[in-house]
Coordinates of C-alpha atoms in Angstrom, one line a residue:
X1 CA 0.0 0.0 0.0
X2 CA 3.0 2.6 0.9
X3 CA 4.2 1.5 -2.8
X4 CA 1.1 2.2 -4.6
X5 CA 1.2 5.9 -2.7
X6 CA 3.9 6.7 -3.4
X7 CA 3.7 5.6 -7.1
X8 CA -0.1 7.5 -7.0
X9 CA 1.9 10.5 -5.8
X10 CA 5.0 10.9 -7.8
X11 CA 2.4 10.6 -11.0
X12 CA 0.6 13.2 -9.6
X13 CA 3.7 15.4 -9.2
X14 CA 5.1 14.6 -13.1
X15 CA 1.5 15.3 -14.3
X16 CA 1.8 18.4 -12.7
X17 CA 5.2 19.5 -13.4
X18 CA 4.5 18.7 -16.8
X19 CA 1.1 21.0 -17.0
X20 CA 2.7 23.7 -15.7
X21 CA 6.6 22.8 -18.1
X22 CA 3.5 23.0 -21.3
X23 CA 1.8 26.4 -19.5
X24 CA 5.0 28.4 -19.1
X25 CA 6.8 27.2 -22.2
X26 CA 4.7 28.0 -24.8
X27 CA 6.4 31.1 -26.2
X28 CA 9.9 28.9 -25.9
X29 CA 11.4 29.0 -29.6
X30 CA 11.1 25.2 -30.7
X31 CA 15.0 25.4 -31.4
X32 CA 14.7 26.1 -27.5
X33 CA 12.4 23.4 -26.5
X34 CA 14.9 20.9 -28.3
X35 CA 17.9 22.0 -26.7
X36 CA 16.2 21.9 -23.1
X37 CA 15.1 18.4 -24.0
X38 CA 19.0 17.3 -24.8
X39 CA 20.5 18.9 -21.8
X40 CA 18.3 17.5 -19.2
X41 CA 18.7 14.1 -21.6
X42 CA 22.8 14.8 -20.8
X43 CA 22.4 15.4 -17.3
X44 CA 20.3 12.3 -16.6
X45 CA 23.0 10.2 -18.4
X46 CA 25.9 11.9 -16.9
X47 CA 24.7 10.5 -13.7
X48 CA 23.7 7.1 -15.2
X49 CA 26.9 6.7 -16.8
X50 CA 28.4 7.7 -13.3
X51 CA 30.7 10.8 -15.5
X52 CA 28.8 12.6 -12.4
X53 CA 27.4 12.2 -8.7
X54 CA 25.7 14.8 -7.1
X55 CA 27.9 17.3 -8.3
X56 CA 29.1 18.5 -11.7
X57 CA 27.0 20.0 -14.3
X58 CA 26.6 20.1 -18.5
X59 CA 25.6 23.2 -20.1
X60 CA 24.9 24.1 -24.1
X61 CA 25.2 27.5 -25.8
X62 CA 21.6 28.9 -26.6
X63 CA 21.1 28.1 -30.0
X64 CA 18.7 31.0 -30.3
X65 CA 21.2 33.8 -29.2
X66 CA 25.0 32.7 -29.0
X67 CA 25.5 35.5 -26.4
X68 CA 23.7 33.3 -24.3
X69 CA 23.8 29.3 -22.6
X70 CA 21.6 27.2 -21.3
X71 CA 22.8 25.7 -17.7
X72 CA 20.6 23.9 -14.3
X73 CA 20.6 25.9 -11.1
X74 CA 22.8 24.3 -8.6
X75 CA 21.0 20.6 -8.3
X76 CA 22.2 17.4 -8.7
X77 CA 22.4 16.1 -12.3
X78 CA 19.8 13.2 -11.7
X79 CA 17.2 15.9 -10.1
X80 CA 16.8 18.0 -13.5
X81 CA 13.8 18.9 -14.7
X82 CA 12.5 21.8 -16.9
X83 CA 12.2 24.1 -14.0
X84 CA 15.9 24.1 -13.0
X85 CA 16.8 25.3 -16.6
X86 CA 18.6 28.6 -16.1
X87 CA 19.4 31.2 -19.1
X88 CA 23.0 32.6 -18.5
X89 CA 24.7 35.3 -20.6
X90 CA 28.3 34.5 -21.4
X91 CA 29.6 37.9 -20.9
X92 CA 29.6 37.2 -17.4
X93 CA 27.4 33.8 -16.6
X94 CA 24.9 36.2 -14.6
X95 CA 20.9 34.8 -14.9
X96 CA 18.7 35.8 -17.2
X97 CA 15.6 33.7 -15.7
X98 CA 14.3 30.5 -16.0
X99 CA 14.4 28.9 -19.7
X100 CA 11.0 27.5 -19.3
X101 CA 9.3 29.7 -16.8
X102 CA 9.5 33.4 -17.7
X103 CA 7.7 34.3 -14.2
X104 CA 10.9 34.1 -13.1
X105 CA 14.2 36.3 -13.8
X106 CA 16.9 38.3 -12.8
X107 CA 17.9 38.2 -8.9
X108 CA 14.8 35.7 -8.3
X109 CA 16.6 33.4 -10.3
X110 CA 17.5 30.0 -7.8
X111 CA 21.1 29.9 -6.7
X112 CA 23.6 28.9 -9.4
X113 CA 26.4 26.9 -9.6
X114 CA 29.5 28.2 -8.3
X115 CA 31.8 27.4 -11.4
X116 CA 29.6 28.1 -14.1
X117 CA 32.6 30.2 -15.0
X118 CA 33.9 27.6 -16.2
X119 CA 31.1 27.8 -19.0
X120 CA 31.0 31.3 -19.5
X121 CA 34.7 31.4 -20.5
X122 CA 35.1 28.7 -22.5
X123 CA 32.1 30.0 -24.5
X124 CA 33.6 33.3 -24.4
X125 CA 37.3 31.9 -25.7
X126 CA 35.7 29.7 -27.9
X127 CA 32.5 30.8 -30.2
X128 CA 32.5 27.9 -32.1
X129 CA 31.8 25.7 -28.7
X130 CA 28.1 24.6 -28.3
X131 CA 28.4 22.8 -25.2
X132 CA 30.7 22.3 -22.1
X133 CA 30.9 19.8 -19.2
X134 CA 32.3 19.7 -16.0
X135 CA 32.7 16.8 -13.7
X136 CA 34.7 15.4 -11.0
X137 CA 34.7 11.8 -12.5
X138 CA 37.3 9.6 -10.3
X139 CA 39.0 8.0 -12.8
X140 CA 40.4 10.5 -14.5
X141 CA 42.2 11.9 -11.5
X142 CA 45.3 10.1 -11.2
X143 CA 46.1 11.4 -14.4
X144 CA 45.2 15.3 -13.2
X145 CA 47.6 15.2 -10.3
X146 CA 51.1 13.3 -11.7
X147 CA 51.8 15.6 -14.8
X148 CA 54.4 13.4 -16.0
X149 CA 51.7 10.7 -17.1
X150 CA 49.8 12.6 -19.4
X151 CA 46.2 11.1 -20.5
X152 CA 46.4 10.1 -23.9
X153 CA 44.0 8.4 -26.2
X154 CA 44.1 4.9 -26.0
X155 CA 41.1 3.8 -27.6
X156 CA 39.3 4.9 -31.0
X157 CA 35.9 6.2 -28.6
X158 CA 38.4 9.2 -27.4
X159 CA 39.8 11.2 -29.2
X160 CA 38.9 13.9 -27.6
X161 CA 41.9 13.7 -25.3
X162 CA 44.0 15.0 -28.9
X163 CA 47.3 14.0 -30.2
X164 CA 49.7 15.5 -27.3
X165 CA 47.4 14.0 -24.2
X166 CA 45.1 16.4 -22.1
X167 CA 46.9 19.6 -20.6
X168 CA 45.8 20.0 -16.5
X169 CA 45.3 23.0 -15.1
X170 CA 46.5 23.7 -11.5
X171 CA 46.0 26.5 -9.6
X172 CA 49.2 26.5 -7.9
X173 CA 50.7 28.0 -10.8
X174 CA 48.6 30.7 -11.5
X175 CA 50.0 34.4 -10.3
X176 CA 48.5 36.4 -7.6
X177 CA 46.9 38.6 -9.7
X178 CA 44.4 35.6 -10.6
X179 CA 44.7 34.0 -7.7
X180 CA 45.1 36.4 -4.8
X181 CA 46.1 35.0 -2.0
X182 CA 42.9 36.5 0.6
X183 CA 40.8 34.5 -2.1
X184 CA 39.7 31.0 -1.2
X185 CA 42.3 28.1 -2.7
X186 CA 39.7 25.5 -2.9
X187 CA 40.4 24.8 -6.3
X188 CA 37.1 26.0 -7.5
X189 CA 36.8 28.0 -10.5
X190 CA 34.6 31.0 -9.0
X191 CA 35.0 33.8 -11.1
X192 CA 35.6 35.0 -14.4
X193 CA 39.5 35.1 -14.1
X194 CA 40.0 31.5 -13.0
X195 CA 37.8 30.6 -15.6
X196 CA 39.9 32.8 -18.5
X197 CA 42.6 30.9 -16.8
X198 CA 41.5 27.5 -16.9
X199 CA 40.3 27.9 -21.0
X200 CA 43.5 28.9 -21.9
X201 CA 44.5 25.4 -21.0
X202 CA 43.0 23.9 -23.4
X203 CA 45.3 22.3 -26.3
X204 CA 44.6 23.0 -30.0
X205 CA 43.7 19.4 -30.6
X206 CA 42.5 18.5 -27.2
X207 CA 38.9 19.0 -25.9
X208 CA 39.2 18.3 -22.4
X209 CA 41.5 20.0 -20.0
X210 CA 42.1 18.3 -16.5
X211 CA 42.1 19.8 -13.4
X212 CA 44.1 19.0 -10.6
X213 CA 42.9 17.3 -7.3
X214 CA 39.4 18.6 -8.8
X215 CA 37.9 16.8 -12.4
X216 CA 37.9 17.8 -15.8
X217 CA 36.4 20.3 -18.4
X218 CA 35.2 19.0 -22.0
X219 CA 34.5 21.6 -24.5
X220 CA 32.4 19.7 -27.2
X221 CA 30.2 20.7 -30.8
X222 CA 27.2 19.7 -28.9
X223 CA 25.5 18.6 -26.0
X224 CA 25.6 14.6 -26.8
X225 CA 29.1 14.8 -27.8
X226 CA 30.3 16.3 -24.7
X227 CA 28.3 13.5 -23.3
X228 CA 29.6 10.8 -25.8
X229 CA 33.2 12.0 -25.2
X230 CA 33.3 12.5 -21.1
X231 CA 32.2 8.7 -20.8
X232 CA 35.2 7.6 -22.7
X233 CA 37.5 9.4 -21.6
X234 CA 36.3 7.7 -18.2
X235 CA 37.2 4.6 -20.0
X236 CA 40.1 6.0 -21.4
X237 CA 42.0 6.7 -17.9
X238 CA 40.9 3.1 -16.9
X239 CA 42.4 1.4 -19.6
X240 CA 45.9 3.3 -19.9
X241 CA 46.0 3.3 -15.9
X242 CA 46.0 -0.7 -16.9
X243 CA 48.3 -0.5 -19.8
X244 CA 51.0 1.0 -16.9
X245 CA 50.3 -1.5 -14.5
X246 CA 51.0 -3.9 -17.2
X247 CA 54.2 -2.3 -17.9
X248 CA 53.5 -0.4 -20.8
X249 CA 55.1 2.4 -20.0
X250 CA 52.9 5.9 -19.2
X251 CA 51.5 6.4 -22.1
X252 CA 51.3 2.5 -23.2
X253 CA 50.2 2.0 -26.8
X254 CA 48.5 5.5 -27.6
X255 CA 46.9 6.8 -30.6
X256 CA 49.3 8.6 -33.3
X257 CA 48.1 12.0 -34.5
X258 CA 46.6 10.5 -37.7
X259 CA 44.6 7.8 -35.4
X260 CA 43.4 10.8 -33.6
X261 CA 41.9 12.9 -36.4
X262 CA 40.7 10.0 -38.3
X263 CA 38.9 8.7 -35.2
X264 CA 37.2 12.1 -34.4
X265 CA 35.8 12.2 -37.8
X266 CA 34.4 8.8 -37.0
X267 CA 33.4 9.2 -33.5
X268 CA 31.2 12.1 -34.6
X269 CA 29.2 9.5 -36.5
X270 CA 28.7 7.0 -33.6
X271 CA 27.0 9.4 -31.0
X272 CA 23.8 8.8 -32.5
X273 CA 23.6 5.5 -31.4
X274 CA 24.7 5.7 -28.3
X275 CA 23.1 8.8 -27.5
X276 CA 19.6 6.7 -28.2
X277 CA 20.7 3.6 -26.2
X278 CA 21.2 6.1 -23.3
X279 CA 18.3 7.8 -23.5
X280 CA 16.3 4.8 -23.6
X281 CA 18.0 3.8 -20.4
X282 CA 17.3 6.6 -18.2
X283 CA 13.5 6.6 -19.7
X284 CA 13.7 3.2 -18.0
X285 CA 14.5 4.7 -14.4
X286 CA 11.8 6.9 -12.5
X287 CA 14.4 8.9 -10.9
X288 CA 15.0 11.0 -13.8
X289 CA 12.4 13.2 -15.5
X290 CA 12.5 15.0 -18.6
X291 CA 9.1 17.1 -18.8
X292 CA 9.7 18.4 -22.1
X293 CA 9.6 15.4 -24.0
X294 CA 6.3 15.4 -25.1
X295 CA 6.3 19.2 -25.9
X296 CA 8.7 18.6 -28.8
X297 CA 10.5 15.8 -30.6
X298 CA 14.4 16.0 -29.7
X299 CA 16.3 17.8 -32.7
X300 CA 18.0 15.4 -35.0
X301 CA 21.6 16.8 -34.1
X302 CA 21.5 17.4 -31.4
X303 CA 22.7 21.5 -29.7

């Protein structure tokens, strides 16, 4: 009987949430409505795929005004829903409003996330970026505190990690000026010029810069391939953390430069299938909730 309650209850809420999603979207441009669709999609599998926990968070650029990205409030990954869509400006990642609820804006806006800088400036530095992820995925660290094992691509699903391995960024080596040192050194990228900082990282053929004692950042085309390439650059670390233990050296077997450009040009055509395994997973799980998928079919592409 406490099963069926709770069952009769949380039915009640989506029905609900999704009314009011319909009510206070309809003036959302459809190019809009698809893009919220993908990003709560990408949060959900982020934390399916176990790229995130509670923390870390995926973002896209609006693809109605590039001035602009889409982002959750400060929430959990799995917890998304329409109504913790925030729109940010990439000048300087302050809150428009809601995305899908335009009763609320400006300083009414729920608290955000504390390194959404880390979006901002990457969108900023980069205009051809459409989406950016950060996380604090475990596997991957090892690799973002011994800067003498660089994290190469090992496997034809990550190229993303480019031809010279993923550059870290540490904040030990930033100067004071950045940095100062009456600022917190919780290695949190909390304002516009750690954020600068931390996109200058990046490496011309790399799309992921790794971040000491911390996680990485993933700079992506889209939404699903920032998705698509955080979970194997998970695998990634695993396997060449396994290639050393076998005693292949630190960077044991890695992909040349031609094996990384001729993989990424192939990996771009495999996202589609994965993306709609994953999506069909999470649909599976009643912990996650995408509200806007019956408002509008998910675009083709992706944003």
């Amino acid at each position: 009987m406490a099963y069926q309650r709770t069952t009769t209850l949380h039915r009640f809420l989506a029905s609900f949430l999704l009314l009011s999603t319909l009510v206070s979207a309809q003036n959302v441009p459809p190019s809009v409505m698809s893009a919220g669709i993908d990003l709560l999609d990408a949060s959900h599998i982020l934390h399916f795929l176990e790229v995130v926990d509670a923390f870390g968070h995926v973002s896209l650029r609006n693809p109605d005004n590039s001035s602009q990205f889409l982002m959750t409030f400060a929430i959990a990954p799995a917890q998304a829903t329409s109504q913790s869509i925030v729109t940010y400006e990439v000048e300087n990642a302050t809150a428009v409003g809601l995305t899908f609820n335009s009763s609320v804006v400006g300083a009414a806006t729920p608290t955000g996330f504390a390194e959404r800088f880390i979006h901002s400036e990457i969108y900023k530095k980069f205009p051809d970026v459409l989406a950016v992820l950060h996380s604090h995925t475990q596997e991957i660290l090892p690799f973002a505190n011994q800067a003498g094992v660089p994290l190469v691509s090992q496997m034809h699903t990550a190229p993303s990690l480019g031809s010279c391995g993923a550059p870290i960024f540490d904040v030990r080596t930033l100067p004071r000026t950045v940095l100062p040192d009456n600022q917190l050194h919780d290695l949190l990228v909390r304002n516009e010029a750690l954020g600068d900082a931390l996109a200058n990282t990046f490496l011309n053929d790399s799309q992921v810069v790794l971040m000491r004692g911390h996680g990485m950042a993933v700079r992506a085309p889209s939404v699903r391939d920032a998705v698509f390439s955080s979970f194997y650059i998970k695998l990634d670390a695993t396997v060449q953390l396994q290639g050393i233990l076998l005693g292949g050296g630190t960077a044991p077997n890695a992909l040349n430069q031609r094996e990384v450009t001729d993989t990424g040009t192939t990996a771009l055509t495999l996202v589609g299938r994965a993306w709609s395994l994953w999506v069909d997973q999470v649909d599976q799980i009643g912990l996650y909730m995408n509200d806007l998928r019956n408002k509008a079919a998910p675009s083709p592409t992706g944003f």
